[in-house]
XYZ file of C-alpha atoms in Angstrom:
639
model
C 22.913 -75.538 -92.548
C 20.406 -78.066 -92.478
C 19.755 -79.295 -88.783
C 20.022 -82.934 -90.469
C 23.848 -82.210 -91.210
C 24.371 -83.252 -87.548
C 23.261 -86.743 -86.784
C 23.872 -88.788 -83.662
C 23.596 -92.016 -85.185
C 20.098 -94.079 -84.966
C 17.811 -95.713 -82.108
C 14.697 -98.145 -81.843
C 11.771 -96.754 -80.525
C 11.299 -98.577 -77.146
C 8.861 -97.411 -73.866
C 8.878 -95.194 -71.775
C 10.461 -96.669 -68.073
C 9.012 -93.102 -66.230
C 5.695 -94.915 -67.411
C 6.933 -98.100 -66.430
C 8.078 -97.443 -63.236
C 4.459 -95.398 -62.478
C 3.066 -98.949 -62.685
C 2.249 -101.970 -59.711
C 4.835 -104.250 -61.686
C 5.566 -107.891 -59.847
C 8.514 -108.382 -61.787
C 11.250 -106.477 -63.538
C 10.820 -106.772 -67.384
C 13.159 -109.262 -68.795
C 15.099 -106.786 -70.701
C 15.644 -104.352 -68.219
C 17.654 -107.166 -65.710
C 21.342 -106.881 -66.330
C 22.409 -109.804 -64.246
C 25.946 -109.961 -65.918
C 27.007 -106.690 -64.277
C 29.144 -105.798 -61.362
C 26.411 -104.998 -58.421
C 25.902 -101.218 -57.481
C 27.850 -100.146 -54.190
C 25.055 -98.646 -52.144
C 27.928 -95.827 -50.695
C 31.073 -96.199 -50.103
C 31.748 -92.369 -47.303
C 35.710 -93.610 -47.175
C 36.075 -93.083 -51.260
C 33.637 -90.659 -51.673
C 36.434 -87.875 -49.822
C 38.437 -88.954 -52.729
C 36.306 -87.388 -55.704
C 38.709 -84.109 -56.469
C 36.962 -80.667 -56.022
C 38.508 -77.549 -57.933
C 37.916 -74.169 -57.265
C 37.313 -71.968 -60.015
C 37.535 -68.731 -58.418
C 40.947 -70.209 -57.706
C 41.955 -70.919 -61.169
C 41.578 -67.529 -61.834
C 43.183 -65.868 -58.823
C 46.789 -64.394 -58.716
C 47.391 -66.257 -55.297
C 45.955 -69.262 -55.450
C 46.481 -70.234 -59.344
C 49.601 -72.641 -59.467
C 48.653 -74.731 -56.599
C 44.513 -74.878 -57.629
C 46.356 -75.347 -61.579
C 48.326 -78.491 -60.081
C 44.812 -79.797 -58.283
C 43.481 -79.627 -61.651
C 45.836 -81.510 -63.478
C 45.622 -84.363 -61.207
C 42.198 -84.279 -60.879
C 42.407 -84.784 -64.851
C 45.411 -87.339 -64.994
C 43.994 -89.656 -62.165
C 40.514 -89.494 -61.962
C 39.072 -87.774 -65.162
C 36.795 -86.415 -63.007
C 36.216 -83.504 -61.100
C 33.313 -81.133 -59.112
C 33.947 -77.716 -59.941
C 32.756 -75.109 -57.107
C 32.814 -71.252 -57.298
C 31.627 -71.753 -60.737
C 30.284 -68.166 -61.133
C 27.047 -69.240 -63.256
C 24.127 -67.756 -62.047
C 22.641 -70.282 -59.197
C 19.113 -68.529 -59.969
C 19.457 -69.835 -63.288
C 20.640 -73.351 -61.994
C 17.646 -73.605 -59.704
C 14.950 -72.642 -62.727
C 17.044 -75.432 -64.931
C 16.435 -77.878 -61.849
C 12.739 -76.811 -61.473
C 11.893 -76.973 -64.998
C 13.224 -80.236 -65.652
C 11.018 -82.140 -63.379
C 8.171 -79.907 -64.483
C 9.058 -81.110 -68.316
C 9.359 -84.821 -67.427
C 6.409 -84.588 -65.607
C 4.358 -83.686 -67.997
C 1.497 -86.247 -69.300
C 2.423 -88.457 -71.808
C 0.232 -87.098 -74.183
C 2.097 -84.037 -74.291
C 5.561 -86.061 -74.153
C 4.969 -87.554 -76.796
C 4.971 -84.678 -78.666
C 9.006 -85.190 -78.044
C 9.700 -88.103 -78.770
C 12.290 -89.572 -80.824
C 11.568 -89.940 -84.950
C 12.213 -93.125 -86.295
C 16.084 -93.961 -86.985
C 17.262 -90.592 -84.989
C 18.372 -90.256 -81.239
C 17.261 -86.922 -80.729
C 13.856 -86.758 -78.471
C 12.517 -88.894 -75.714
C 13.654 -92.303 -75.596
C 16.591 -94.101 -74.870
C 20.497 -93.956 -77.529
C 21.723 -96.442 -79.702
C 18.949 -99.034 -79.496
C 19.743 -101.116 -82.595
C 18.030 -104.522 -81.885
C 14.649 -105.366 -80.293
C 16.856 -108.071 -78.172
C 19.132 -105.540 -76.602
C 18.913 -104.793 -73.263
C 17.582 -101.827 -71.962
C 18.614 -98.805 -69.380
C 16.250 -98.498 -66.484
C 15.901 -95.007 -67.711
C 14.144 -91.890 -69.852
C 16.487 -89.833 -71.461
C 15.552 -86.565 -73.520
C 18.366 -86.298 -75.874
C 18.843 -82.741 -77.746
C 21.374 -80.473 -79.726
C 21.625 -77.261 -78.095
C 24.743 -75.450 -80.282
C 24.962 -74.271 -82.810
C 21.795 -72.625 -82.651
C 21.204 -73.465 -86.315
C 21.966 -77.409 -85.747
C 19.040 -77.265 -83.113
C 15.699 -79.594 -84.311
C 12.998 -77.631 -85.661
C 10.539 -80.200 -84.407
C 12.193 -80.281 -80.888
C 13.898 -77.066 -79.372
C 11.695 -74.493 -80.802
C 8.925 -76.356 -79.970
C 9.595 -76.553 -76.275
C 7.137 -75.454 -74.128
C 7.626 -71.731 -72.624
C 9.796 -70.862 -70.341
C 11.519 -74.229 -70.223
C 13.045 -73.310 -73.939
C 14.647 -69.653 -73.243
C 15.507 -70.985 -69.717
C 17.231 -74.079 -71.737
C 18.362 -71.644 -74.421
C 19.825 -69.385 -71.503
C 21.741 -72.382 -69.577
C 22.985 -73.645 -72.921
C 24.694 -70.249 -73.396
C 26.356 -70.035 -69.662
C 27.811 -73.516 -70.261
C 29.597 -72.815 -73.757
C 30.947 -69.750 -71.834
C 32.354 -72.223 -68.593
C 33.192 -75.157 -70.945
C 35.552 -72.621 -72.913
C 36.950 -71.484 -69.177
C 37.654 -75.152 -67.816
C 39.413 -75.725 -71.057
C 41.427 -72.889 -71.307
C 42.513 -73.765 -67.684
C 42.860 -77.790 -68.656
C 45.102 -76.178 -71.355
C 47.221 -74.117 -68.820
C 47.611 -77.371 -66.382
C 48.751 -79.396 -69.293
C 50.998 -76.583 -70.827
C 49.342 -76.772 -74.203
C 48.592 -74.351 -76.774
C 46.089 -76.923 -78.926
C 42.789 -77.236 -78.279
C 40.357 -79.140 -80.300
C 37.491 -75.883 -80.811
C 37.479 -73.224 -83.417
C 36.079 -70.196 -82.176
C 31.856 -70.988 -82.425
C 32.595 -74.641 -81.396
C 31.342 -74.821 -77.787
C 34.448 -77.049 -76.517
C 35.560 -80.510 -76.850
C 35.455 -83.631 -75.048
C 33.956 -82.402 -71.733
C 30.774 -83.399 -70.646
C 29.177 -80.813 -67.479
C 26.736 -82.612 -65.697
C 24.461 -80.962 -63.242
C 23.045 -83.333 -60.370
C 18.361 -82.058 -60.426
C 17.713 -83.714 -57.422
C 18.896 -84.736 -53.998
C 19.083 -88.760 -55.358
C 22.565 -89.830 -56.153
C 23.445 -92.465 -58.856
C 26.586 -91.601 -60.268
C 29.517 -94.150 -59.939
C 32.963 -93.640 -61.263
C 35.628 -96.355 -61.306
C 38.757 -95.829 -60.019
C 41.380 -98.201 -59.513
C 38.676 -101.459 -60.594
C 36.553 -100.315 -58.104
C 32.976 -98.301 -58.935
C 33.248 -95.031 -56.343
C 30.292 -93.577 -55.596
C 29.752 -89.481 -56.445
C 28.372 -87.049 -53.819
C 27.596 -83.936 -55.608
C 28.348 -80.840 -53.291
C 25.514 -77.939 -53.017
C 25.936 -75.512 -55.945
C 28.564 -77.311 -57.692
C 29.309 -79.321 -61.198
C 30.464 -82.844 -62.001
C 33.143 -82.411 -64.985
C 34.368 -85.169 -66.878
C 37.110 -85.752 -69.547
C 35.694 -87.333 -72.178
C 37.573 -89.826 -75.602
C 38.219 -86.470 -77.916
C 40.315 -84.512 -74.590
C 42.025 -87.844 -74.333
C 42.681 -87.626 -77.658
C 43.804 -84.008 -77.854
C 45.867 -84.161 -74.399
C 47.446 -87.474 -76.393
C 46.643 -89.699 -73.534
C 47.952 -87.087 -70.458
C 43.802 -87.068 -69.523
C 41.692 -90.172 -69.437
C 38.308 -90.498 -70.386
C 37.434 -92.482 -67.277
C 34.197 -95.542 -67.119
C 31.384 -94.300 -65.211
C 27.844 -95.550 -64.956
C 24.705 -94.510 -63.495
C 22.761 -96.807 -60.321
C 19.090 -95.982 -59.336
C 17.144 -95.510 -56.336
C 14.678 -98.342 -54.588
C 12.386 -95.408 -53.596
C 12.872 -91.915 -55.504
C 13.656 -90.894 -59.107
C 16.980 -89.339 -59.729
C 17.308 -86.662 -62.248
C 20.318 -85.099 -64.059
C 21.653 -83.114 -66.962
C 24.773 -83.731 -68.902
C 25.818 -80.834 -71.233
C 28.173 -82.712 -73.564
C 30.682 -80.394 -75.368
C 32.082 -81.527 -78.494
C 34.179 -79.787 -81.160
C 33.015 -78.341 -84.297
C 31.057 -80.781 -86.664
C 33.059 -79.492 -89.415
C 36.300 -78.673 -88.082
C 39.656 -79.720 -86.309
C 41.844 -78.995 -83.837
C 43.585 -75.447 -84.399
C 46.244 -73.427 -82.820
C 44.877 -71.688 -79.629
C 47.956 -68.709 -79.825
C 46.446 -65.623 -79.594
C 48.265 -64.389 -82.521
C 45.785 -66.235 -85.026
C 43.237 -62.735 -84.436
C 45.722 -60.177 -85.464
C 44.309 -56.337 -85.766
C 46.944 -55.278 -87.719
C 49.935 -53.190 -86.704
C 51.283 -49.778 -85.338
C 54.284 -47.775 -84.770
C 55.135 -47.050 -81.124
C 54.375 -43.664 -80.179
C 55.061 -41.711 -76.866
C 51.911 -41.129 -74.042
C 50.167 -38.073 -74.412
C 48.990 -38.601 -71.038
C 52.598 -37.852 -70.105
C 53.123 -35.489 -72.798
C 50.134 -33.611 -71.087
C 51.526 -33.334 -67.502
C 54.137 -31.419 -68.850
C 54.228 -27.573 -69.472
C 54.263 -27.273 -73.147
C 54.214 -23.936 -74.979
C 53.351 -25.068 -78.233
C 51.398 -28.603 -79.272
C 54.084 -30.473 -80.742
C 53.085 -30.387 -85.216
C 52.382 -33.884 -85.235
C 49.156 -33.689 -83.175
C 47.697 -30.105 -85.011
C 44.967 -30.935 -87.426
C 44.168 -28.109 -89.399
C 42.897 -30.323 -92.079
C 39.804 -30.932 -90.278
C 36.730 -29.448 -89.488
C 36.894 -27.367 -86.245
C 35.265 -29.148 -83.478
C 31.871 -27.676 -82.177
C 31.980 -26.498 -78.437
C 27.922 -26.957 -78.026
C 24.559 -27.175 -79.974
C 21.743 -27.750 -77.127
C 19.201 -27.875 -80.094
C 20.905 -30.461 -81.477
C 21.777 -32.777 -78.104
C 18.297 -34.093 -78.198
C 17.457 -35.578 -81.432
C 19.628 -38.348 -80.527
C 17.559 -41.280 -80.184
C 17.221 -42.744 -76.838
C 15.747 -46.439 -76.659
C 14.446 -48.462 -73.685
C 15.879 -51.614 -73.478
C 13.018 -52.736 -70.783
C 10.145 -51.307 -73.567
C 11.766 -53.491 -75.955
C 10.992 -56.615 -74.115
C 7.562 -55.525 -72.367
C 4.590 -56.453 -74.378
C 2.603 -53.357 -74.281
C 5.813 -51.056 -75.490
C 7.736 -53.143 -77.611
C 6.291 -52.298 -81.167
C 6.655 -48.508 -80.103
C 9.694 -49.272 -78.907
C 10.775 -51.462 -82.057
C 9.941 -48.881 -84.417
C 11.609 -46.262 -82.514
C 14.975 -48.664 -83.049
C 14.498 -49.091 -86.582
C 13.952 -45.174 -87.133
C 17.408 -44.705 -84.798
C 19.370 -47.472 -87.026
C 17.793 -46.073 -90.171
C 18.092 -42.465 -89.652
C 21.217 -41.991 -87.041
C 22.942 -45.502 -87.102
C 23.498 -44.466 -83.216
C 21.272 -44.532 -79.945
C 21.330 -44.189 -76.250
C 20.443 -47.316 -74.653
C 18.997 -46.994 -71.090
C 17.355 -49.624 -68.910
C 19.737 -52.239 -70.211
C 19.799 -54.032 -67.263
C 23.659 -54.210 -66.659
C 24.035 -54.233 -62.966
C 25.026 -50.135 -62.191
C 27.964 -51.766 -59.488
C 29.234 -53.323 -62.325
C 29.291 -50.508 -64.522
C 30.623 -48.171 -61.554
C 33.445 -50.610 -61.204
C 34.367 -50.548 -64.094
C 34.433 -46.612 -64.474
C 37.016 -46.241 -61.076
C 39.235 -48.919 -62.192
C 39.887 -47.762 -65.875
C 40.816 -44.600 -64.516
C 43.047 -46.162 -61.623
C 44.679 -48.198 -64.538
C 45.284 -44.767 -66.977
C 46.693 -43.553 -63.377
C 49.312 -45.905 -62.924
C 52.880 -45.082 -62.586
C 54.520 -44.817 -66.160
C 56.998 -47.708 -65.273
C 53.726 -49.745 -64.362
C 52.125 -49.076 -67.744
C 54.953 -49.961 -69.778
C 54.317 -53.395 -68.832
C 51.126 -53.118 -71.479
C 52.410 -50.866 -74.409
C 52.266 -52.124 -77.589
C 54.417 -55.160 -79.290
C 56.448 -54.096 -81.790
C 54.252 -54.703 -84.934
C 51.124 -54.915 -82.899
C 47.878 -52.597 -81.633
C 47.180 -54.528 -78.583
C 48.299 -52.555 -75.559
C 48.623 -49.129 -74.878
C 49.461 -46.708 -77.707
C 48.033 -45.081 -80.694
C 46.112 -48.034 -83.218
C 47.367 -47.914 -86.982
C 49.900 -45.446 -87.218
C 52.150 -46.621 -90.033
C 54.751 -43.801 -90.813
C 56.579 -41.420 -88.783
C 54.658 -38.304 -90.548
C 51.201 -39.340 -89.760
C 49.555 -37.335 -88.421
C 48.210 -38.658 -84.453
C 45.481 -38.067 -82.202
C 45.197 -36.015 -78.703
C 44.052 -39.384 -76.754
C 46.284 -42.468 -74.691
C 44.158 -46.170 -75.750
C 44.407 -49.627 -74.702
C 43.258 -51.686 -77.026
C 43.370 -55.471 -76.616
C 40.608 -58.813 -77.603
C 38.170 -59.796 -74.774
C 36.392 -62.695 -76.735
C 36.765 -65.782 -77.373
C 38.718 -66.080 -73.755
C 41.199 -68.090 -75.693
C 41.807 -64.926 -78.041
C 43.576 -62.975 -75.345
C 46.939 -62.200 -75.498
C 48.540 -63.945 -72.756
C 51.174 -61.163 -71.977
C 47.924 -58.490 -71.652
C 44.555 -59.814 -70.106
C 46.161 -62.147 -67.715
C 48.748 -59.533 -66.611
C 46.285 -56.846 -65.990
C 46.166 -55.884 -61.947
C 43.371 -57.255 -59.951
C 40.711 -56.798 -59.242
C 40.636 -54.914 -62.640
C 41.265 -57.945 -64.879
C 38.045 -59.554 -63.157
C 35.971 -56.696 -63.066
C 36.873 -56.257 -66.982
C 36.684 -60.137 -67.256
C 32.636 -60.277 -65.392
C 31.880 -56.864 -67.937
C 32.717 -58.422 -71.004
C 30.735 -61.710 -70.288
C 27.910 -59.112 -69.221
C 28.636 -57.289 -72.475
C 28.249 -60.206 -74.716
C 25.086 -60.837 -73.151
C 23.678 -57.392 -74.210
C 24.945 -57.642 -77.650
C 23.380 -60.627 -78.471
C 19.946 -58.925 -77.241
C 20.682 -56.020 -78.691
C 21.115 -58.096 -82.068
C 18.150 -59.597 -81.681
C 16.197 -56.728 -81.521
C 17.493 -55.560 -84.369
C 16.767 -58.587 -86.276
C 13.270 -58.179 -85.351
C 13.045 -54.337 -86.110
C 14.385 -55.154 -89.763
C 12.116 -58.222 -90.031
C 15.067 -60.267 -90.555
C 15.211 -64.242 -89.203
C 16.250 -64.083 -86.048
C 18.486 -67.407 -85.920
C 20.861 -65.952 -89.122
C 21.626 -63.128 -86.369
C 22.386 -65.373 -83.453
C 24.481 -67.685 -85.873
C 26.581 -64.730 -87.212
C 27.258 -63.633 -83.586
C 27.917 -66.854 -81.844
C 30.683 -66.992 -80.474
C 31.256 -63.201 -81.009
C 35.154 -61.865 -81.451
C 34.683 -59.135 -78.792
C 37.462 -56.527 -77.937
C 37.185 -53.212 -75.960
C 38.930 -49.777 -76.624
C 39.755 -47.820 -73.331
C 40.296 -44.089 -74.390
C 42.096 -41.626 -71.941
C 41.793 -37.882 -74.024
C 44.179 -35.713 -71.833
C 43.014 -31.935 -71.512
C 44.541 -29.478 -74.250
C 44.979 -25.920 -74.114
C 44.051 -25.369 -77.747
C 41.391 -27.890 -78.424
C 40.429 -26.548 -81.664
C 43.990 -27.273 -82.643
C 43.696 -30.759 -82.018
C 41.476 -34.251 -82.339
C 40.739 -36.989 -80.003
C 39.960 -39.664 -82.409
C 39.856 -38.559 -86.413
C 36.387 -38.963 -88.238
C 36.032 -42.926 -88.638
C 33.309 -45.382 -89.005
C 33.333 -48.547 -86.998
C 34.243 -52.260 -88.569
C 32.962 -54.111 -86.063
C 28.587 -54.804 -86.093
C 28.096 -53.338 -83.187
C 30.315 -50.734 -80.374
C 28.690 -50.129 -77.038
C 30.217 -46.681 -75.904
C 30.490 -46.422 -71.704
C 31.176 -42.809 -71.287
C 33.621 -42.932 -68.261
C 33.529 -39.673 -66.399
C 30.914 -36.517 -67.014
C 33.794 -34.870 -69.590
C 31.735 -34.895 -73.364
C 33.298 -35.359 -76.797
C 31.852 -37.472 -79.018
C 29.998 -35.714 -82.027
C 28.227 -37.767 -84.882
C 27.814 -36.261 -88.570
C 24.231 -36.051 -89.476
C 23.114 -34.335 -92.718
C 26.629 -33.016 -92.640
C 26.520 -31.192 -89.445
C 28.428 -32.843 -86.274
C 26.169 -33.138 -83.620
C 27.547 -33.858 -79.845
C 26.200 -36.682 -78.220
C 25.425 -35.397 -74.448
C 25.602 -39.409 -72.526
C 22.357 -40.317 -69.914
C 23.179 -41.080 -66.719
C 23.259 -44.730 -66.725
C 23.088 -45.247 -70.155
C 25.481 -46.959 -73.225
C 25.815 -44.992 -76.917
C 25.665 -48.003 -79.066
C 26.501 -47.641 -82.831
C 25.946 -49.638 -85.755
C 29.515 -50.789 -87.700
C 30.473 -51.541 -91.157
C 29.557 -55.028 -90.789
C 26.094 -54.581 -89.448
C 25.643 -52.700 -92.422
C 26.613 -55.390 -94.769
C 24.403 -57.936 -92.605
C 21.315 -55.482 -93.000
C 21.979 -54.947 -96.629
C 22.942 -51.488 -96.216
C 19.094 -50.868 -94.332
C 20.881 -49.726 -91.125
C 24.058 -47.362 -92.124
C 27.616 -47.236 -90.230
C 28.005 -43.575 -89.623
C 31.045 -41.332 -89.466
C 31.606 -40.036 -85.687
C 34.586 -38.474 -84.148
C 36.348 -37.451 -80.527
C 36.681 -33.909 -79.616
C 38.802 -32.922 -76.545
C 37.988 -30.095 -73.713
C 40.461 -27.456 -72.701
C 40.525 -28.279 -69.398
C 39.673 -31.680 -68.079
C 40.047 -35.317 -69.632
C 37.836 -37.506 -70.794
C 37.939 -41.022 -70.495
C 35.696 -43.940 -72.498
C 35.652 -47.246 -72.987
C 34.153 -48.711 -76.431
C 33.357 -52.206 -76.612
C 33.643 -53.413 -80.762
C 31.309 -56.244 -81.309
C 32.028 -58.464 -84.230
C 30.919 -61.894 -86.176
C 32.602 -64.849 -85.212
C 35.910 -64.967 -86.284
C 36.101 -68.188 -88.381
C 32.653 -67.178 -89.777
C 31.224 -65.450 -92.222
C 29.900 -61.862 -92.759
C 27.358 -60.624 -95.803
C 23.688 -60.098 -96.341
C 21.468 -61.835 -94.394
C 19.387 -64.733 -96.549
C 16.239 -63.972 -95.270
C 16.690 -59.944 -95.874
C 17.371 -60.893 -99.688
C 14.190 -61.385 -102.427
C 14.079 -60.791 -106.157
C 12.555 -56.764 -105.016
C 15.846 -57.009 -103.068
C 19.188 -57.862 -104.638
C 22.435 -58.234 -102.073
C 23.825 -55.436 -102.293
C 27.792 -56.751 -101.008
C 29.406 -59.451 -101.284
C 29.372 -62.533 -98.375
C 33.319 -63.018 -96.959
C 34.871 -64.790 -94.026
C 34.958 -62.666 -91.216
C 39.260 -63.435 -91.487
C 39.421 -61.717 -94.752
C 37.148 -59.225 -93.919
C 39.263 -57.977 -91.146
C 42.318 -58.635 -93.086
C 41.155 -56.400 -95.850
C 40.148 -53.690 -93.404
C 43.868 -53.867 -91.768
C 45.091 -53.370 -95.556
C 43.612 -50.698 -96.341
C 45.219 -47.123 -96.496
C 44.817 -44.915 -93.490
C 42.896 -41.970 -95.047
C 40.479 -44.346 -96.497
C 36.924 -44.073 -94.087
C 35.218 -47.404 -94.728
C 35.983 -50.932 -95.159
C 32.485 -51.207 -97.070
C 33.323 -49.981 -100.730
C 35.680 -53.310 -101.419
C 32.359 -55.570 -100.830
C 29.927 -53.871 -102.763
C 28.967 -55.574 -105.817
């Protein structure tokens, strides 16, 4: 994964025209004077109305989708060009992109040229594709990098940025793979396509964002053989189809000629994010279907099954097989580690705070997380409408059970015979991540405004995985960048448990002792009901939830990725006599068309791998194949 394995062709070293253009010049330097070309049209108001604006609050929207779907497509079909409004990327974030941009090209050459393109490569200040010392020139600096995959990033260039410009760059590059993936999945809808040219870390393909810095415009499009001027709206971006959509859409979408004019008095400054598909891959079927967890029977609600006046628990839920469920053990509620997020990041706490992590993975393989900086509206949101969803009428719920065959939906996950044995709870299970992963009968279905207040969580919750992650890379001393590559593009999907009350509680079990697959599960404990319990040194300890706070866990595959350092531990649900409980657990895994095993850098000759390095496919597949009773994926990739 050598950043060399991506190459954007070659370029001459030629000046810089910022430098250029700082100088009392008489004349324009001969090979900057493109005489041959159509003149610039200074503005143009009558066309500029023209330019198609889509709304992407809109897209999303029950009311407004078909009609903002149909703007879309034309916008695509007959211009290839669009400004997209209602965005929903942070416009704090926007502004420090804006800011720091002028601040980096403003910085003294000296320092530039620290930047600067090698020899033969593109990458770097400079201008593209200069291949002959005749060619003409652009009347322009460009600073030309590879943002994703993190690993195909330029040691000598996007590391080396100067702070914060790189994590605010790092940051922006992150929101835009998120919105490419949206406009595409939309561009998809308009065009009534299940293709897309992406696998799941790919950032998109064939759309280039481009975010107008300043209040100088430039940008020309040409429509009907004429060159229409572009007047970016406040807070908005200019999206463009570019050859590979054209490609992929087999000609439906144009990839449209545009150029760039410049200003007799000010600079003009811009950023184009250009998404392009995997350097590797190909197109591949977008059905939902390709991330398949398995399958389960269809069995009835024991929501419903609660509301009723039952003398006896019906034999099928009565586990006398198990250990009997502890009511309470106050000495034991408070040796479960609780980390601060905010010491983690401050410098005068974090190595406290780091070694506290690494004592919590080590010791517990489960911690409280508080401070996390999730907004608390969010997270209150979230807690009224999952129980207004387990509240709906029974005919309204039906419209999520489970396929036939399937676990998505609501239901009980892997039950494969009539005997087995089931738990005391109601979920709904169903993928979050990629957006394209969703099944389009579930997530799209789902009643507003829940499906965008689960929609804005799991964006959120992505975010504090990946920092999460990264602390924990640091905590085991393990390269940071091998964590962020095994997590990009994350396969994220959330658990909603509803655990109805139960007059014999002792009789029966929420969720069965079971360790996690997934790396990581952030646990949001719904209402103030308690029930999880975690087995430590063969005791099951309850977990008593902080207000404000996520239980985060470390899964199977974060085990294999530490190298066993950091254990998956067995945990279970219990259920009270007389109220229900209600969670939601958010299962964080590797990408699926990845792979998942020891990380390199965690590996010496003191330090054999200790399992075996799989896709992330057969991983899961293997897990889904496995026999019920069985606890852990982990024994069939030890070596």
């Amino acid at each position: 994964m050598d950043p060399k394995a991506v190459k954007y062709g070659s370029s001459l070293l030629v000046p810089s025209v910022q430098e250029l253009g700082k100088k009392s010049i008489a004349t324009i330097p001969p090979r900057y004077l493109r005489p041959y070309l159509e003149k610039p049209i200074v503005s143009d108001a009558g066309s500029m109305s023209e330019i198609r604006v889509i709304d992407m609050e809109g897209l999303v929207s029950k009311e407004s989708m078909d009609s903002e779907l149909a703007k879309l497509d034309f916008a695509c079909k007959e211009w290839g060009f669009f400004q997209l409004i209602n965005h929903g990327m942070s416009l704090s974030l926007v502004e420090k992109v804006k800011t720091e941009i002028q601040d980096f090209f403003n910085l003294p050459m000296e320092e530039k040229k620290k930047y600067w393109q090698f020899p033969g490569e593109v990458e770097g200040f400079g201008q593209a594709f200069v291949v002959s010392d005749e060619q003409k020139l652009d009347w322009g600096d460009m600073f030309f990098l590879t943002t994703l995959p993190v690993y195909s990033r330029k040691p000598h260039l996007f590391p080396k940025l100067p702070l914060p410009f790189r994590d605010t760059l790092n940051q922006y590059s992150l929101a835009l793979e998120k919105l490419a993936m949206a406009v595409l999945v939309q561009i998809a809808e308009a065009i009534n396509m299940n293709v897309i040219g992406l696998t799941p870390h790919s950032d998109a393909t064939g759309l280039t964002i481009l975010l107008q810095v300043n209040e100088v415009e430039g940008l020309q499009v040409k429509k009907d053989g004429k060159w229409v001027p572009v007047k970016p709206l406040p807070n908005a971006f200019i999206v463009n189809i570019g050859d590979v959509l054209e490609i992929i859409t087999n000609g439906v979408y144009r990839s449209i000629e545009h150029r760039a004019t410049v200003n007799s008095e000010k600079e003009r400054l811009s950023i184009a994010t250009f998404c392009s598909p995997n350097y590797n891959g190909e197109k591949i079927d977008m059905d939902p279907k390709v991330i398949k967890y398995g399958s389960s029977l269809l069995v009835p609600s024991v929501q419903e099954l609660a509301k009723k006046s039952i003398a006896t628990i019906p034999p099928r839920y009565l586990r006398p097989d198990l250990e009997k469920p502890i009511v309470s053990d106050a000495s034991l509620m408070s040796e479960i580690p609780v980390i601060d997020m905010e010491g983690l990041v401050s410098k005068e706490s974090m190595d406290s705070e780091l070694a506290k992590l690494d004592f919590a993975c080590k010791e517990w393989g489960f911690f409280q997380l508080i401070n996390h900086g999730m907004s608390l509206s969010l997270v209150e949101k979230v807690k009224t409408e999952i129980q207004d969803f387990f509240n709906l009428p029974m005919e309204e719920k039906k419209k999520y059970w489970q396929n036939p065959g399937e676990v998505e939906g609501f239901g009980q996950a892997f039950v494969v015979s009539d005997e087995q044995k089931l738990g005391w709870n109601d979920m709904f299970f169903l993928t979050t991540l990629p957006v394209y992963s969703r099944k389009p009968h579930l997530f799209p279905k789902l009643p507003l405004p829940f499906r965008e207040t689960l929609n804005q969580y799991s964006l959120e919750l992505e975010k504090l995985a990946m920092a999460i992650l990264l602390q924990i890379a640091k905590a085991i001393n393990m390269n940071i960048e091998e964590m962020r590559e095994f997590f990009e593009g994350v396969l994220q999907a959330m658990r909603m448990n509803y655990y109805p009350p139960c007059g014999e509680p002792e009789q029966v079990i929420g969720a069965a002792p079971h360790s996690d697959a997934s790396a990581l599960t952030i646990l949001l404990q719904v209402n103030e009901v308690e029930g999880l319990q975690v087995k430590k040194d063969g005791k099951w300890v309850p977990v008593k939830p902080l207000p404000n706070s996520f239980i985060v866990n470390i899964g199977d595959a974060l085990e294999v990725i530490t190298n066993g350092a950091y254990c998956s531990i067995e945990h279970r649900a219990t259920v009270n006599s007389e109220k229900e409980r209600l969670s939601i657990a958010t299962f964080c895994n590797p990408n699926y068309n990845g792979e998942v095993g020891p990380a390199p850098s965690l590996i010496s000759e003191g330090k054999q791998a200790l399992f075996r390095r799989v896709r992330v496919e057969d991983y899961l597949k293997a897990l889904f194949a496995r026999q019920r009773h069985e606890i852990s994926n982990l024994d069939s990739m030890r070596i």
